[in-house]
Amino acid sequence: MADKEYSPDEEPDTADLEEPSTEKDPGEEPKAATHDEPEPHHEEPSHEAIGIGVVEHDGTENR
């Protein structure tokens, strides 16, 4: 972009206003997972969060 200063009654050239696009082409956009696709790393948790502490499945509490 040009470093030229403009007075309030002066408009910058179109070339000075051009900026690279941040939009992606439709083929480049990320796709959301469909309901048919399994979620990655979807395993049963080895613990259960209760408040601030963590209760193990055997009933003991770890902090």
mmCIF file of C-alpha atoms in Angstrom:
data_model
loop_
_atom_site.group_PDB
_atom_site.id
_atom_site.type_symbol
_atom_site.label_atom_id
_atom_site.label_comp_id
_atom_site.label_asym_id
_atom_site.label_seq_id
_atom_site.Cartn_x
_atom_site.Cartn_y
_atom_site.Cartn_z
ATOM 1 C CA MET A 1 0.000 0.000 0.000
ATOM 2 C CA ALA A 2 1.251 3.490 -0.766
ATOM 3 C CA ASP A 3 2.418 5.755 2.035
ATOM 4 C CA LYS A 4 1.019 8.881 0.359
ATOM 5 C CA GLU A 5 -0.971 11.245 2.583
ATOM 6 C CA TYR A 6 -4.282 12.617 1.284
ATOM 7 C CA SER A 7 -6.099 15.784 2.293
ATOM 8 C CA PRO A 8 -9.769 15.456 3.371
ATOM 9 C CA ASP A 9 -11.076 16.736 0.008
ATOM 10 C CA GLU A 10 -8.855 14.370 -1.983
ATOM 11 C CA GLU A 11 -9.697 10.715 -2.711
ATOM 12 C CA PRO A 12 -6.980 8.055 -2.940
ATOM 13 C CA ASP A 13 -6.403 6.180 -6.189
ATOM 14 C CA THR A 14 -8.092 2.806 -6.603
ATOM 15 C CA ALA A 15 -4.662 1.148 -6.620
ATOM 16 C CA ASP A 16 -3.962 2.650 -3.193
ATOM 17 C CA LEU A 17 -7.201 1.169 -1.826
ATOM 18 C CA GLU A 18 -6.657 -2.374 -3.122
ATOM 19 C CA GLU A 19 -5.851 -4.967 -0.494
ATOM 20 C CA PRO A 20 -5.419 -8.707 -0.920
ATOM 21 C CA SER A 21 -8.603 -10.684 -0.390
ATOM 22 C CA THR A 22 -8.883 -12.807 2.728
ATOM 23 C CA GLU A 23 -11.778 -14.803 1.287
ATOM 24 C CA LYS A 24 -11.170 -18.339 0.099
ATOM 25 C CA ASP A 25 -12.507 -19.938 -3.043
ATOM 26 C CA PRO A 26 -15.506 -22.236 -2.376
ATOM 27 C CA GLY A 27 -13.317 -25.335 -2.834
ATOM 28 C CA GLU A 28 -10.834 -24.125 -0.199
ATOM 29 C CA GLU A 29 -13.336 -23.488 2.599
ATOM 30 C CA PRO A 30 -13.222 -25.926 5.534
ATOM 31 C CA LYS A 31 -16.137 -28.332 5.686
ATOM 32 C CA ALA A 32 -18.024 -29.282 8.833
ATOM 33 C CA ALA A 33 -18.149 -32.981 9.668
ATOM 34 C CA THR A 34 -21.359 -34.656 8.581
ATOM 35 C CA HIS A 35 -23.368 -36.888 10.897
ATOM 36 C CA ASP A 36 -22.213 -39.914 8.880
ATOM 37 C CA GLU A 37 -18.543 -39.290 9.736
ATOM 38 C CA PRO A 38 -17.337 -40.469 13.165
ATOM 39 C CA GLU A 39 -15.786 -37.856 15.408
ATOM 40 C CA PRO A 40 -12.027 -38.310 15.847
ATOM 41 C CA HIS A 41 -10.812 -39.602 19.234
ATOM 42 C CA HIS A 42 -14.331 -40.193 20.534
ATOM 43 C CA GLU A 43 -13.605 -42.608 23.379
ATOM 44 C CA GLU A 44 -15.245 -43.168 26.736
ATOM 45 C CA PRO A 45 -13.704 -40.910 29.402
ATOM 46 C CA SER A 46 -11.564 -42.538 32.083
ATOM 47 C CA HIS A 47 -12.895 -40.136 34.740
ATOM 48 C CA GLU A 48 -15.853 -37.948 35.595
ATOM 49 C CA ALA A 49 -15.496 -34.267 36.500
ATOM 50 C CA ILE A 50 -17.502 -33.278 39.592
ATOM 51 C CA GLY A 51 -16.968 -29.629 40.497
ATOM 52 C CA ILE A 52 -13.287 -28.855 40.870
ATOM 53 C CA GLY A 53 -12.195 -32.369 41.860
ATOM 54 C CA VAL A 54 -12.101 -35.453 39.652
ATOM 55 C CA VAL A 55 -13.849 -38.605 40.826
ATOM 56 C CA GLU A 56 -12.447 -41.890 39.507
ATOM 57 C CA HIS A 57 -14.892 -44.579 38.418
ATOM 58 C CA ASP A 58 -14.020 -46.606 41.536
ATOM 59 C CA GLY A 59 -15.338 -43.774 43.736
ATOM 60 C CA THR A 60 -11.990 -42.398 44.949
ATOM 61 C CA GLU A 61 -11.333 -38.694 44.596
ATOM 62 C CA ASN A 62 -8.186 -37.098 43.160
ATOM 63 C CA ARG A 63 -7.370 -33.393 43.402
#
